[in-house]
Tab-separated table of C-alpha atoms and ligand atoms in Angstrom:
chain	number	residue	atom	x	y	z
A	173	MET	CA	-37.552	50.520	21.754
A	174	MET	CA	-37.023	48.791	25.041
A	175	HIS	CA	-36.949	45.007	25.356
A	176	SER	CA	-37.629	43.117	28.491
A	177	ARG	CA	-34.577	41.088	29.371
A	178	PRO	CA	-34.989	37.388	28.422
A	179	LYS	CA	-34.200	34.979	31.167
A	180	THR	CA	-32.174	32.640	28.958
A	181	LEU	CA	-31.061	33.409	25.477
A	182	MET	CA	-30.562	30.377	23.224
A	183	MET	CA	-28.488	30.661	20.111
A	184	MET	CA	-26.353	28.581	17.762
A	185	ILE	CA	-22.665	29.232	18.010
A	186	ARG	CA	-20.955	29.027	14.649
A	187	THR	CA	-17.667	30.714	15.162
A	188	GLU	CA	-15.178	29.612	17.776
A	189	GLU	CA	-15.756	32.598	20.024
A	190	VAL	CA	-18.851	34.664	20.351
A	191	GLU	CA	-18.855	37.744	22.392
A	192	VAL	CA	-22.135	39.321	23.312
A	193	LEU	CA	-21.926	42.846	24.479
A	194	PHE	CA	-24.183	44.278	27.061
A	195	LEU	CA	-25.259	47.756	26.234
A	196	PRO	CA	-26.353	49.693	29.273
A	197	PRO	CA	-30.085	50.460	29.127
A	198	GLY	CA	-30.900	53.713	27.432
A	199	GLY	CA	-28.179	53.176	24.909
A	200	GLY	CA	-26.491	56.473	25.556
A	201	GLY	CA	-22.836	56.810	26.473
A	202	GLY	CA	-20.801	54.272	28.417
A	203	ASP	CA	-18.677	51.391	27.006
A	204	ALA	CA	-20.174	48.114	25.956
A	205	ILE	CA	-19.295	45.470	28.522
A	206	PRO	CA	-18.523	41.870	27.472
A	207	ILE	CA	-20.589	39.823	29.792
A	208	THR	CA	-21.191	36.482	28.235
A	209	ARG	CA	-19.951	33.032	28.804
A	210	VAL	CA	-20.094	30.499	26.044
A	211	TYR	CA	-21.188	27.149	27.304
A	212	GLN	CA	-21.741	24.092	25.091
A	213	GLY	CA	-23.255	26.120	22.322
A	214	ARG	CA	-25.728	27.801	24.660
A	215	LEU	CA	-25.413	31.343	25.716
A	216	ASN	CA	-26.500	31.669	29.284
A	217	TRP	CA	-27.425	35.191	30.123
A	218	ASP	CA	-27.635	34.401	33.784
A	219	ALA	CA	-24.047	33.217	33.769
A	220	ALA	CA	-22.925	36.607	32.588
A	221	VAL	CA	-20.879	37.178	35.632
A	222	MET	CA	-18.785	34.032	35.119
A	223	PRO	CA	-15.302	34.483	33.611
A	224	ARG	CA	-14.838	33.576	29.950
A	225	PRO	CA	-12.841	30.399	29.351
A	226	GLN	CA	-9.203	31.007	28.615
A	227	ILE	CA	-8.964	30.234	24.905
A	228	PRO	CA	-6.069	32.156	23.416
A	229	SER	CA	-6.491	33.916	20.102
A	230	ILE	CA	-4.773	32.438	17.059
A	231	ASP	CA	-2.575	35.538	16.869
A	232	SER	CA	-1.365	35.160	20.406
A	233	LEU	CA	-0.538	31.505	19.748
A	234	LEU	CA	1.388	32.408	16.601
A	235	ALA	CA	3.525	34.764	18.633
A	236	HIS	CA	4.393	32.013	21.106
A	237	PRO	CA	8.075	30.933	20.935
A	238	ASP	CA	7.015	27.314	20.244
A	239	LEU	CA	5.469	28.361	16.952
A	240	ALA	CA	7.406	31.477	16.076
A	241	ASP	CA	9.855	29.739	13.705
A	242	ALA	CA	7.291	27.617	11.869
A	243	PRO	CA	6.184	28.350	8.296
A	244	ALA	CA	3.276	30.796	8.646
A	245	ARG	CA	0.566	28.760	6.915
A	246	LEU	CA	1.364	25.625	8.839
A	247	ALA	CA	1.607	27.536	12.118
A	248	VAL	CA	-1.918	28.892	11.594
A	249	GLN	CA	-3.178	25.394	10.786
A	250	ALA	CA	-1.471	23.958	13.860
A	251	ALA	CA	-2.788	26.738	16.103
A	252	ARG	CA	-6.344	26.123	14.874
A	253	LEU	CA	-6.003	22.387	15.445
A	254	ALA	CA	-4.759	23.013	18.985
A	255	VAL	CA	-7.619	25.386	19.782
A	256	ASP	CA	-10.137	22.911	18.342
A	257	GLN	CA	-8.622	20.091	20.329
A	258	LEU	CA	-8.443	21.866	23.695
A	259	ARG	CA	-11.599	23.970	23.484
A	260	PRO	CA	-13.892	21.318	25.006
A	261	GLU	CA	-11.604	21.026	28.024
A	262	ALA	CA	-11.375	24.793	28.374
A	263	LEU	CA	-15.141	25.102	28.161
A	264	ALA	CA	-15.536	22.379	30.729
A	265	GLY	CA	-13.635	24.622	33.090
A	266	LYS	CA	-10.180	23.038	32.975
A	267	ASP	CA	-7.504	25.514	33.860
A	268	LEU	CA	-5.422	25.827	30.711
A	269	VAL	CA	-2.727	28.361	30.021
A	270	ILE	CA	-1.384	29.515	26.687
A	271	ASP	CA	1.631	27.189	27.034
A	272	ASP	CA	-0.746	24.209	26.977
A	273	PHE	CA	-2.211	25.395	23.708
A	274	ALA	CA	1.234	26.113	22.278
A	275	ALA	CA	2.509	22.647	23.220
A	276	CYS	CA	-0.521	21.088	21.565
A	277	ALA	CA	0.025	23.236	18.472
A	278	LYS	CA	3.656	22.228	18.390
A	279	SER	CA	2.846	18.529	18.287
A	280	ALA	CA	0.243	19.236	15.608
A	281	LEU	CA	2.979	21.036	13.711
A	282	ILE	CA	5.280	18.007	13.918
A	283	GLN	CA	2.486	15.855	12.472
A	284	LEU	CA	1.821	18.381	9.721
A	285	THR	CA	5.453	18.601	8.705
A	286	SER	CA	6.341	14.901	8.793
A	287	MET	CA	6.034	12.733	5.710
A	288	ARG	CA	3.138	10.314	5.877
A	289	THR	CA	4.732	8.065	3.275
A	290	ARG	CA	7.714	7.296	5.420
A	291	PRO	CA	10.106	4.431	5.944
A	292	ALA	CA	8.956	1.491	8.011
A	293	ILE	CA	10.795	-1.445	9.496
A	294	ASN	CA	8.716	-4.483	8.655
A	295	LEU	CA	8.852	-6.957	11.532
A	296	THR	CA	5.410	-8.387	10.831
A	297	GLY	CA	6.712	-11.652	9.428
A	298	VAL	CA	4.861	-10.942	6.197
A	299	VAL	CA	7.506	-10.616	3.511
A	300	LEU	CA	5.297	-8.868	0.946
A	301	HIS	CA	3.098	-6.693	3.159
A	302	THR	CA	0.694	-4.737	0.977
A	303	GLY	CA	0.149	-2.185	3.758
A	304	LEU	CA	3.882	-1.620	3.905
A	305	GLY	CA	4.329	-1.257	0.154
A	306	ARG	CA	4.897	-4.904	-0.839
A	307	ALA	CA	8.406	-5.532	-2.198
A	308	ARG	CA	11.224	-3.309	-1.039
A	309	LEU	CA	13.663	-2.545	-3.811
A	310	ALA	CA	17.178	-3.846	-4.184
A	311	ASP	CA	19.845	-1.201	-3.533
A	312	ALA	CA	20.661	-1.062	-7.229
A	313	ALA	CA	17.007	-0.509	-8.089
A	314	ALA	CA	16.527	2.144	-5.397
A	315	LYS	CA	19.581	3.959	-6.690
A	316	ALA	CA	18.274	3.786	-10.259
A	317	VAL	CA	14.986	5.325	-9.088
A	318	ALA	CA	16.780	8.100	-7.202
A	319	ASP	CA	19.034	8.830	-10.181
A	320	ALA	CA	16.073	9.021	-12.544
A	321	ALA	CA	14.221	11.243	-10.087
A	322	GLU	CA	17.024	13.705	-9.444
A	323	SER	CA	17.823	14.413	-13.050
A	324	HIS	CA	16.273	14.387	-16.449
A	325	ALA	CA	16.365	10.853	-17.737
A	326	VAL	CA	16.514	9.090	-21.055
A	327	VAL	CA	12.991	7.752	-21.171
A	328	GLU	CA	11.657	8.230	-24.675
A	329	PHE	CA	14.740	9.421	-26.440
A	330	ASP	CA	17.089	7.594	-28.753
A	331	LEU	CA	20.664	8.576	-27.916
A	332	GLU	CA	21.882	7.103	-31.213
A	333	THR	CA	19.710	9.204	-33.500
A	334	GLY	CA	18.708	12.034	-31.199
A	335	GLN	CA	15.096	11.307	-32.126
A	336	ARG	CA	12.090	10.403	-30.029
A	337	GLY	CA	12.606	6.863	-28.734
A	338	ASP	CA	10.519	4.144	-27.142
A	339	ARG	CA	9.928	4.007	-23.408
A	340	GLN	CA	9.249	0.266	-23.539
A	341	SER	CA	12.538	-0.675	-25.187
A	342	HIS	CA	14.387	-0.222	-21.858
A	343	VAL	CA	12.897	-3.346	-20.393
A	344	GLU	CA	11.677	-5.234	-23.425
A	345	ASP	CA	14.961	-7.010	-24.180
A	346	LEU	CA	15.340	-7.955	-20.547
A	347	LEU	CA	11.789	-9.243	-20.180
A	348	CYS	CA	11.991	-11.218	-23.407
A	349	GLU	CA	15.261	-12.753	-22.342
A	350	LEU	CA	13.981	-13.643	-18.877
A	351	THR	CA	10.612	-15.023	-19.971
A	352	GLY	CA	11.217	-16.339	-23.470
A	353	ALA	CA	8.422	-14.109	-24.805
A	354	GLN	CA	8.561	-12.341	-28.165
A	355	ALA	CA	7.405	-8.953	-26.917
A	356	SER	CA	6.547	-7.033	-23.776
A	357	LEU	CA	4.684	-4.012	-22.513
A	358	VAL	CA	4.880	-2.628	-18.999
A	359	VAL	CA	2.091	-0.604	-17.424
A	360	ASN	CA	1.130	0.852	-14.067
A	361	ASN	CA	0.220	-2.380	-12.257
A	362	CYS	CA	-1.144	-5.849	-12.928
A	363	ALA	CA	-4.737	-4.735	-12.375
A	364	SER	CA	-4.399	-2.244	-15.212
A	365	ALA	CA	-2.610	-4.877	-17.312
A	366	VAL	CA	-5.681	-7.129	-16.955
A	367	LEU	CA	-8.074	-4.290	-17.761
A	368	LEU	CA	-6.057	-3.144	-20.756
A	369	THR	CA	-5.521	-6.628	-22.161
A	370	LEU	CA	-9.180	-7.621	-21.893
A	371	THR	CA	-10.325	-4.319	-23.403
A	372	ALA	CA	-7.885	-4.495	-26.296
A	373	MET	CA	-8.438	-8.181	-27.062
A	374	ALA	CA	-12.041	-8.960	-26.206
A	375	LYS	CA	-14.226	-5.862	-25.843
A	376	ASP	CA	-17.871	-6.574	-26.749
A	377	LYS	CA	-17.040	-10.288	-27.006
A	378	GLU	CA	-17.268	-13.260	-24.679
A	379	VAL	CA	-14.471	-14.175	-22.312
A	380	ILE	CA	-14.481	-17.644	-20.754
A	381	LEU	CA	-13.318	-17.926	-17.155
A	382	SER	CA	-13.378	-20.987	-14.889
A	383	ARG	CA	-15.480	-20.777	-11.712
A	384	GLY	CA	-12.386	-22.049	-9.933
A	385	GLU	CA	-10.560	-18.859	-10.902
A	386	MET	CA	-13.155	-16.233	-9.995
A	387	VAL	CA	-10.607	-14.509	-7.839
A	388	GLU	CA	-10.883	-11.472	-5.637
A	389	ILE	CA	-7.386	-10.036	-5.465
A	390	GLY	CA	-8.191	-7.558	-2.698
A	391	GLY	CA	-9.081	-3.902	-2.663
A	392	SER	CA	-12.330	-4.845	-4.489
A	393	PHE	CA	-10.480	-6.115	-7.552
A	394	ARG	CA	-12.643	-9.051	-8.595
A	395	MET	CA	-11.984	-10.913	-11.794
A	396	PRO	CA	-15.634	-11.161	-12.917
A	397	ASP	CA	-16.122	-7.429	-12.293
A	398	ILE	CA	-12.971	-6.546	-14.206
A	399	VAL	CA	-14.063	-8.664	-17.163
A	400	ARG	CA	-17.333	-6.714	-17.247
A	401	ALA	CA	-15.612	-3.366	-16.654
A	402	SER	CA	-13.476	-4.112	-19.697
A	403	GLY	CA	-16.622	-4.288	-21.796
A	404	CYS	CA	-16.463	-8.070	-22.174
A	405	ARG	CA	-19.218	-10.589	-21.565
A	406	LEU	CA	-18.224	-13.048	-18.894
A	407	VAL	CA	-18.939	-16.713	-19.540
A	408	GLU	CA	-18.426	-18.874	-16.452
A	409	VAL	CA	-17.498	-22.515	-16.866
A	410	GLY	CA	-16.845	-25.480	-14.578
A	411	CYS	CA	-17.109	-25.628	-10.802
A	412	THR	CA	-15.140	-24.158	-7.933
A	413	ASN	CA	-13.000	-27.278	-7.570
A	414	LYS	CA	-13.063	-28.768	-11.067
A	415	THR	CA	-13.065	-27.371	-14.550
A	416	HIS	CA	-12.291	-29.576	-17.542
A	417	LEU	CA	-11.024	-28.803	-21.007
A	418	LYS	CA	-14.418	-29.912	-22.319
A	419	ASP	CA	-16.109	-27.160	-20.286
A	420	TYR	CA	-14.090	-24.554	-22.178
A	421	ALA	CA	-14.694	-26.278	-25.526
A	422	ASP	CA	-18.465	-26.527	-24.957
A	423	ALA	CA	-18.744	-22.871	-24.009
A	424	CYS	CA	-17.111	-21.523	-27.173
A	425	THR	CA	-19.415	-19.673	-29.541
A	426	GLU	CA	-19.041	-17.306	-32.498
A	427	GLU	CA	-18.896	-14.535	-29.927
A	428	THR	CA	-15.984	-15.904	-27.911
A	429	ALA	CA	-12.761	-13.919	-28.085
A	430	ALA	CA	-10.602	-15.250	-25.277
A	431	PHE	CA	-9.973	-17.710	-22.482
A	432	LEU	CA	-8.855	-16.000	-19.321
A	433	LYS	CA	-6.763	-17.938	-16.844
A	434	CYS	CA	-6.336	-16.358	-13.442
A	435	HIS	CA	-3.725	-17.738	-11.088
A	436	PRO	CA	-5.254	-18.342	-7.652
A	437	SER	CA	-2.394	-16.415	-6.144
A	438	SER	CA	-3.968	-15.646	-2.792
A	439	TYR	CA	-5.848	-18.844	-1.966
A	440	GLN	CA	-5.668	-22.579	-2.559
A	441	VAL	CA	-8.242	-25.127	-3.557
A	442	VAL	CA	-7.077	-28.506	-2.302
A	443	GLY	CA	-8.459	-32.010	-2.504
A	444	PHE	CA	-10.763	-33.107	-5.310
A	445	THR	CA	-9.641	-30.597	-7.921
A	446	ALA	CA	-8.939	-30.401	-11.624
A	447	ALA	CA	-8.021	-27.788	-14.182
A	448	PRO	CA	-6.988	-28.334	-17.786
A	449	ILE	CA	-3.291	-28.705	-18.515
A	450	PRO	CA	-2.192	-25.240	-19.716
A	451	GLU	CA	-0.683	-26.613	-22.950
A	452	LEU	CA	-3.981	-28.269	-23.864
A	453	LEU	CA	-5.958	-25.130	-23.053
A	454	ALA	CA	-3.605	-23.144	-25.300
A	455	GLU	CA	-4.057	-25.708	-28.059
A	456	LEU	CA	-7.839	-25.469	-27.788
A	457	ALA	CA	-7.687	-21.651	-27.813
A	458	HIS	CA	-5.562	-21.653	-30.959
A	459	ASP	CA	-7.771	-24.274	-32.655
A	460	ARG	CA	-10.703	-21.933	-32.171
A	461	ASN	CA	-8.752	-18.812	-33.065
A	462	LEU	CA	-9.026	-17.393	-29.545
A	463	THR	CA	-6.552	-15.556	-27.351
A	464	LEU	CA	-5.358	-17.274	-24.184
A	465	ILE	CA	-4.714	-14.653	-21.511
A	466	ASP	CA	-2.868	-15.965	-18.461
A	467	ASP	CA	-3.004	-13.655	-15.431
A	468	LEU	CA	-0.190	-14.996	-13.334
A	469	GLY	CA	-0.151	-12.223	-10.712
A	470	SER	CA	2.872	-13.121	-8.640
A	471	GLY	CA	5.408	-12.684	-11.441
A	472	CYS	CA	7.988	-15.194	-10.302
A	473	LEU	CA	11.111	-15.280	-12.490
A	474	VAL	CA	13.078	-17.905	-10.588
A	475	ASP	CA	12.676	-21.430	-9.276
A	476	SER	CA	11.044	-20.771	-5.890
A	477	THR	CA	11.975	-24.233	-4.603
A	478	LYS	CA	15.596	-23.059	-4.339
A	479	TRP	CA	14.441	-21.008	-1.328
A	480	GLY	CA	12.574	-23.928	0.187
A	481	LEU	CA	9.233	-22.667	-1.093
A	482	ARG	CA	6.513	-24.435	-2.979
A	483	LYS	CA	6.963	-24.426	-6.754
A	484	GLU	CA	5.491	-21.200	-8.118
A	485	ARG	CA	4.701	-21.094	-11.825
A	486	THR	CA	7.163	-18.740	-13.503
A	487	LEU	CA	6.508	-16.246	-16.275
A	488	ALA	CA	8.754	-18.312	-18.565
A	489	GLU	CA	6.726	-21.470	-17.884
A	490	ALA	CA	3.455	-19.676	-18.618
A	491	VAL	CA	4.869	-18.331	-21.881
A	492	LYS	CA	6.260	-21.726	-22.813
A	493	SER	CA	2.972	-23.502	-22.257
A	494	GLY	CA	1.460	-21.462	-25.059
A	495	ALA	CA	-0.394	-18.534	-23.504
A	496	ASP	CA	-0.646	-15.688	-26.018
A	497	VAL	CA	-0.203	-13.125	-23.305
A	498	VAL	CA	0.940	-13.471	-19.693
A	499	LEU	CA	0.315	-10.796	-17.041
A	500	ALA	CA	2.078	-10.213	-13.727
A	501	SER	CA	2.796	-7.710	-10.968
A	502	GLY	CA	6.167	-6.027	-10.624
A	503	ASP	CA	6.113	-5.847	-6.831
A	504	LYS	CA	5.207	-9.367	-5.756
A	505	LEU	CA	7.624	-12.266	-6.240
A	506	LEU	CA	9.435	-10.314	-8.931
A	507	GLY	CA	10.614	-8.030	-6.133
A	508	GLY	CA	10.566	-4.804	-8.115
A	509	PRO	CA	8.474	-1.623	-8.088
A	510	GLN	CA	4.709	-1.590	-8.594
A	511	ALA	CA	4.193	-2.344	-12.268
A	512	GLY	CA	2.135	-4.477	-14.607
A	513	ILE	CA	4.116	-6.814	-16.821
A	514	ILE	CA	2.587	-7.929	-20.105
A	515	VAL	CA	4.577	-10.451	-22.150
A	516	GLY	CA	3.586	-12.586	-25.087
A	517	ASN	CA	3.205	-12.876	-28.838
A	518	VAL	CA	4.312	-9.908	-30.892
A	519	SER	CA	0.965	-9.485	-32.630
A	520	VAL	CA	-1.032	-9.599	-29.392
A	521	VAL	CA	1.294	-7.314	-27.438
A	522	LYS	CA	1.346	-4.825	-30.329
A	523	LYS	CA	-2.435	-4.757	-30.430
A	524	ILE	CA	-2.560	-4.125	-26.671
A	525	ALA	CA	0.105	-1.404	-26.889
A	526	LYS	CA	-1.844	0.403	-29.610
A	527	HIS	CA	-5.056	0.601	-27.617
A	528	PRO	CA	-5.753	4.169	-26.362
A	529	LEU	CA	-6.097	2.864	-22.800
A	530	ALA	CA	-2.405	1.874	-22.886
A	531	ARG	CA	-1.485	5.540	-22.707
A	532	ALA	CA	-3.754	6.008	-19.685
A	533	VAL	CA	-1.955	3.305	-17.705
A	534	ARG	CA	1.550	4.167	-18.876
A	535	ILE	CA	4.478	3.394	-16.620
A	536	ASP	CA	6.377	6.409	-15.245
A	537	LYS	CA	10.099	7.007	-15.469
A	538	LEU	CA	10.824	6.183	-11.814
A	539	THR	CA	9.131	2.805	-12.048
A	540	LEU	CA	10.776	2.126	-15.349
A	541	ALA	CA	14.197	2.790	-13.837
A	542	GLY	CA	13.472	0.592	-10.791
A	543	LEU	CA	12.108	-2.211	-12.913
A	544	GLU	CA	14.988	-2.157	-15.367
A	545	ALA	CA	17.537	-2.302	-12.537
A	546	THR	CA	15.669	-5.192	-10.872
A	547	LEU	CA	15.457	-7.163	-14.113
A	548	ARG	CA	19.184	-6.603	-14.687
A	549	LEU	CA	19.894	-8.280	-11.343
A	550	TYR	CA	17.985	-11.355	-12.492
A	551	ARG	CA	19.803	-11.395	-15.784
A	552	GLU	CA	23.128	-11.261	-13.989
A	553	GLY	CA	22.094	-14.045	-11.603
A	554	ARG	CA	22.190	-11.662	-8.629
A	555	GLU	CA	18.776	-12.596	-7.182
A	556	ASP	CA	20.292	-12.689	-3.702
A	557	GLU	CA	20.538	-8.891	-3.856
A	558	ILE	CA	16.782	-8.644	-4.328
A	559	PRO	CA	15.280	-8.180	-0.845
A	560	ILE	CA	12.423	-10.653	-1.234
A	561	TRP	CA	14.840	-13.466	-2.045
A	562	ARG	CA	17.411	-12.272	0.474
A	563	SER	CA	14.700	-12.303	3.181
A	564	LEU	CA	13.609	-15.782	2.225
A	565	GLY	CA	17.202	-16.972	2.106
A	566	ARG	CA	18.120	-15.837	5.654
A	567	SER	CA	19.768	-18.554	7.694
A	568	ASP	CA	18.114	-19.850	10.820
A	569	GLU	CA	21.183	-18.720	12.764
A	570	SER	CA	21.047	-15.098	11.597
A	571	LEU	CA	17.312	-14.899	12.318
A	572	ARG	CA	17.882	-16.251	15.809
A	573	TRP	CA	20.748	-13.859	16.401
A	574	ALA	CA	18.640	-10.845	15.400
A	575	ALA	CA	15.683	-12.018	17.493
A	576	ARG	CA	18.042	-12.394	20.481
A	577	LYS	CA	19.425	-8.900	19.987
A	578	MET	CA	15.943	-7.408	20.022
A	579	ALA	CA	14.770	-9.437	23.017
A	580	GLY	CA	17.954	-8.418	24.861
A	581	ALA	CA	17.285	-4.736	24.256
A	582	TRP	CA	14.052	-4.841	26.252
A	583	SER	CA	14.651	-4.510	29.962
A	584	GLY	CA	11.443	-6.307	30.948
A	585	GLN	CA	10.255	-9.798	30.085
A	586	ALA	CA	11.318	-10.876	26.603
A	587	ASP	CA	12.013	-14.224	24.953
A	588	VAL	CA	13.134	-15.642	21.655
A	589	VAL	CA	10.425	-17.815	20.139
A	590	ARG	CA	9.861	-19.989	17.082
A	591	ALA	CA	7.231	-18.645	14.698
A	592	ASP	CA	6.312	-18.610	11.023
A	593	SER	CA	6.933	-15.940	8.407
A	594	ARG	CA	4.446	-15.718	5.559
A	595	ILE	CA	4.935	-14.592	1.980
A	596	GLY	CA	1.832	-12.378	1.757
A	597	GLY	CA	1.017	-9.868	-0.966
A	598	GLY	CA	-1.197	-12.384	-2.719
A	599	SER	CA	1.617	-14.835	-3.384
A	600	LEU	CA	2.125	-18.442	-2.356
A	601	PRO	CA	-1.008	-18.646	-0.171
A	602	GLY	CA	-0.704	-20.730	2.946
A	603	MET	CA	3.046	-21.024	2.522
A	604	VAL	CA	4.986	-20.378	5.724
A	605	VAL	CA	8.686	-20.489	6.481
A	606	PRO	CA	10.029	-21.037	9.990
A	607	THR	CA	11.599	-18.044	11.697
A	608	TRP	CA	12.710	-16.755	15.105
A	609	CYS	CA	10.968	-13.801	16.730
A	610	ALA	CA	11.649	-11.592	19.705
A	611	SER	CA	8.604	-11.908	21.948
A	612	ILE	CA	8.304	-8.812	24.121
A	613	VAL	CA	5.895	-8.985	27.036
A	614	PRO	CA	5.129	-5.432	28.195
A	615	ASN	CA	2.366	-4.283	30.549
A	616	SER	CA	0.282	-3.444	27.531
A	617	ALA	CA	1.096	-5.008	24.176
A	618	ASP	CA	-1.223	-2.540	22.448
A	619	LYS	CA	0.599	0.415	23.952
A	620	LEU	CA	4.055	-0.865	23.059
A	621	ALA	CA	3.000	-1.790	19.514
A	622	ARG	CA	1.565	1.696	19.115
A	623	ALA	CA	4.702	3.410	20.426
A	624	LEU	CA	6.810	1.334	18.015
A	625	ARG	CA	4.548	2.158	15.097
A	626	GLN	CA	4.754	5.839	15.872
A	627	SER	CA	8.514	5.971	16.035
A	628	SER	CA	10.519	7.091	13.069
A	629	PRO	CA	11.040	4.973	11.042
A	630	ALA	CA	7.791	3.244	11.939
A	631	ILE	CA	8.471	-0.157	13.515
A	632	VAL	CA	5.681	-2.619	12.767
A	633	GLY	CA	5.435	-5.971	14.512
A	634	ARG	CA	2.426	-8.078	15.426
A	635	ILE	CA	0.567	-8.804	18.630
A	636	GLU	CA	0.033	-12.390	19.723
A	637	GLY	CA	-1.390	-13.433	23.066
A	638	GLY	CA	-0.382	-10.329	25.014
A	639	ALA	CA	3.116	-10.199	23.506
A	640	VAL	CA	4.569	-8.082	20.745
A	641	LEU	CA	6.258	-10.395	18.236
A	642	LEU	CA	9.091	-8.945	16.177
A	643	ASP	CA	10.152	-11.065	13.193
A	644	PRO	CA	13.588	-9.991	11.879
A	645	ARG	CA	13.269	-11.809	8.540
A	646	THR	CA	12.639	-8.709	6.437
A	647	ALA	CA	14.929	-6.318	8.341
A	648	GLU	CA	18.525	-5.400	7.562
A	649	ALA	CA	21.220	-5.248	10.258
A	650	ASP	CA	21.041	-1.451	10.646
A	651	GLU	CA	17.282	-1.695	11.054
A	652	ILE	CA	17.659	-4.295	13.802
A	653	GLN	CA	20.009	-1.862	15.555
A	654	ALA	CA	17.455	0.947	15.254
A	655	VAL	CA	14.785	-1.342	16.721
A	656	CYS	CA	17.092	-2.243	19.626
A	657	ARG	CA	17.714	1.437	20.383
A	658	LYS	CA	13.992	2.129	20.379
A	659	LEU	CA	13.227	-0.861	22.604
A	660	LYS	CA	15.874	0.293	25.108
A	661	GLU	CA	14.392	3.763	25.132
A	662	LEU	CA	10.837	2.503	25.582
A	663	SER	CA	11.695	0.077	28.386
A	664	LYS	CA	13.466	2.676	30.489
B	737	LIG	C1	-2.011	-9.379	-7.417
B	737	LIG	C2	-2.740	-9.819	-8.601
B	737	LIG	C3	-3.312	-8.891	-9.486
B	737	LIG	C4	-3.242	-7.417	-9.235
B	737	LIG	O1	-1.929	-6.970	-9.312
B	737	LIG	P1	-1.503	-5.470	-8.886
B	737	LIG	O2	-0.122	-5.348	-9.394
B	737	LIG	O3	-1.634	-5.412	-7.428
B	737	LIG	O4	-2.440	-4.546	-9.586
B	737	LIG	C5	-3.982	-9.374	-10.584
B	737	LIG	N1	-4.092	-10.697	-10.806
B	737	LIG	C6	-3.553	-11.621	-9.987
B	737	LIG	C7	-3.714	-13.075	-10.304
B	737	LIG	C8	-2.855	-11.214	-8.865
B	737	LIG	O5	-2.315	-12.122	-8.040
């Protein structure tokens, strides 16, 4: 059957290359001739005489010396990415050779083979930067994590008896000693500590929370939502700025199980404010046979005023004022790994530990090792080895020296300027400490900041008024040197 030749043939292109063969009329004998040109998804019959764009086959790319040594699976992935990336240019008629595709595949390969979770030098001026993993661990804690990772570790094993032991006992003595609590439980993070505690202590019952403490922690963790997600009925009392003891007392019913206190760790209400004295709230809770849950968040174990900061309520103070259970993060002002700390009365902590959800939010051996080592530093009075406190304790002179070094490494315009470091990570809101920054003024601050971010380790500063500000507060001496080397290289 003979067809008349269509003027333009439209078709959808699904694969990366489509070859349409022209069969000479009559069908008999003769080779099929490739005659098509693929153009923006449309096959143009009339363009049959045009050359096909030069898109190399995956096989030919894999044979290229740039990719020859790469692991096969990754090389295929990289080659496909390169072809995908350059195809539009090739189709648009740009003259590309196989080396262009290979170079593109090679950089894709570097991306594919580099760790995404990689070290960063934090020069943002935010000491606890959630995007950069909050607290960095003390050397002793990092070593404990590495040791526990590299080998089998004594996690739930009693070396005395050779029997199954208790994972929590590693840190329980330390936490009790440091907070004055009777018992402790550590879980995955503070969010899960809140969820677990509410579920175990108040499921299907009412939980009273002040409107002044309806906190959103970030990452869509909102106190009222968590209360509901824990199966509790939320009872709001008081106003944003003022809640009185009487408000709590009046709201109590037969159905009430707990008062929940939530530390406004990431914001401040100032001015005409009031909240009940914690001791009196605890007294009221115990009068009514209720549990007082105090979500402290920041997890401070030391007197923050020693570092020139505002007074931050400590875990010990919260325990002392009569809360039945106090909750905190491991990686905020405690300066340890991500963890949820639960300390309090034996009976309450036992009840929480027995709840099936406790197993679902169990702490892992690496965190346990890092947390134990961090707590040991506190017990030994070695807080200055914990990076958060070391950062906050840096002298003005050493900050200025480091800022000068960095500014000096840039061959263009650069100054040393006064600025503020912040605590961040949902701790001590509004609190700033004076620092010195290198202020680099490149042609494009965006471009320089990007180049710094993409170096290895990633160097993260902040942009302010056309300059890249680099705050040395949270960087160690070797990191400052690495930054200087990079700045020299980039300003060449
Ligand atoms: C930060 C914070 C949390 C959440 O802690 P994560 O360890 O990040 O899960 C909960 N409550 C308060 C008051 C906090 O400040």
